[in-house]
C-alpha positions in Angstrom: 20.2 15.2 191.9 23.8 15.0 191.2 25.4 16.4 188.1 23.1 19.5 187.8 25.1 22.8 187.4 24.7 26.3 186.2 27.6 28.9 186.1 25.1 31.6 187.3 24.0 29.2 190.3 27.7 28.3 191.3 28.6 32.0 191.5 26.2 32.6 194.6 23.7 34.5 192.6 20.8 32.6 194.4 18.4 30.1 192.7 18.9 30.0 188.9 15.8 30.2 186.8 17.5 30.0 183.4 15.8 27.5 181.0 18.8 25.2 180.6 19.1 24.8 184.3 15.3 24.2 184.8 15.5 21.4 182.1 18.5 19.9 183.8 16.7 19.7 187.1 13.6 18.3 185.4 15.4 15.6 183.7 17.1 14.7 186.9 13.8 14.6 188.8 12.2 12.5 186.2 15.1 10.0 186.6 14.6 9.9 190.5 10.8 9.4 189.9 11.4 6.6 187.6 13.7 5.1 190.4 10.9 5.6 192.9 8.4 3.9 190.8 10.3 0.9 190.4 11.1 0.8 194.2 7.3 1.4 195.2 6.0 -1.1 192.7 8.3 -3.7 194.0 7.5 -3.0 197.4 3.7 -2.3 197.1 2.4 -4.7 194.6 -1.0 -4.1 193.1 -3.3 -1.0 193.1 -5.2 -1.2 196.3 -5.6 2.0 198.1 -3.4 4.0 195.6 -5.5 7.3 195.9 -5.0 7.2 199.7 -1.2 6.5 199.4 -1.1 9.7 197.0 -2.9 11.8 199.4 -0.5 10.5 202.2 2.5 11.5 200.1 1.0 14.9 199.0 0.4 15.6 202.8 4.0 14.7 203.7 5.2 17.0 200.8 3.1 19.8 202.2 4.6 19.1 205.7 8.0 19.1 204.5 7.6 22.4 202.7 6.1 24.0 206.0 8.9 22.5 208.0 11.5 23.7 205.4 10.2 27.2 205.7 9.6 27.5 209.4 11.9 24.8 211.0 14.9 24.7 208.5 14.2 21.2 207.4 16.6 20.4 204.5 15.6 21.3 200.9 16.7 17.7 199.8 13.6 16.4 202.3 11.1 18.5 200.3 12.5 17.3 197.1 12.1 13.6 198.1 8.6 14.1 199.2 7.9 15.6 195.7 9.4 12.6 194.0 7.4 10.2 196.2 4.1 12.3 195.5 4.7 12.5 191.8 5.4 8.7 191.7 2.1 7.9 193.4 0.3 10.2 191.0 1.8 8.3 188.2 0.8 5.1 189.9 -2.9 6.2 190.3 -3.0 7.5 186.7 -1.4 4.4 185.1 -2.5 1.7 187.4 -5.8 3.0 188.9 -7.0 2.0 192.4 -8.9 -1.0 192.9 -11.4 0.6 195.2 -12.7 3.0 192.5 -14.1 2.6 189.0 -11.4 4.7 187.2 -9.9 2.4 184.6 -6.4 3.6 183.2 -6.8 1.2 180.2 -9.6 3.3 178.8 -7.4 6.4 178.7 -4.5 4.5 176.8 -7.2 3.0 174.4 -8.6 6.3 173.3 
């Protein structure tokens, strides 16, 4: 998430919610999700048990968020779990899961 800056945020005024900074963070995260998709698709070829993998990632995101709040786990850990969960959500939507009848080709042919 490098290169994301906001003058308000740099002055120590707390988290910045200005639209420009939100857009920068979003673009940075989308780039990280693309990288994670490439990594995951090369490491885990095929669409076997994708929904289970997504649920595991969503659970890890939940755990990281709670541990951030209650135990001081770094915000970066929460962010990385969110990236992994988003990548798995995309895989489920675009590749399907061989254990279910959902067919992503039907979505993209509509």
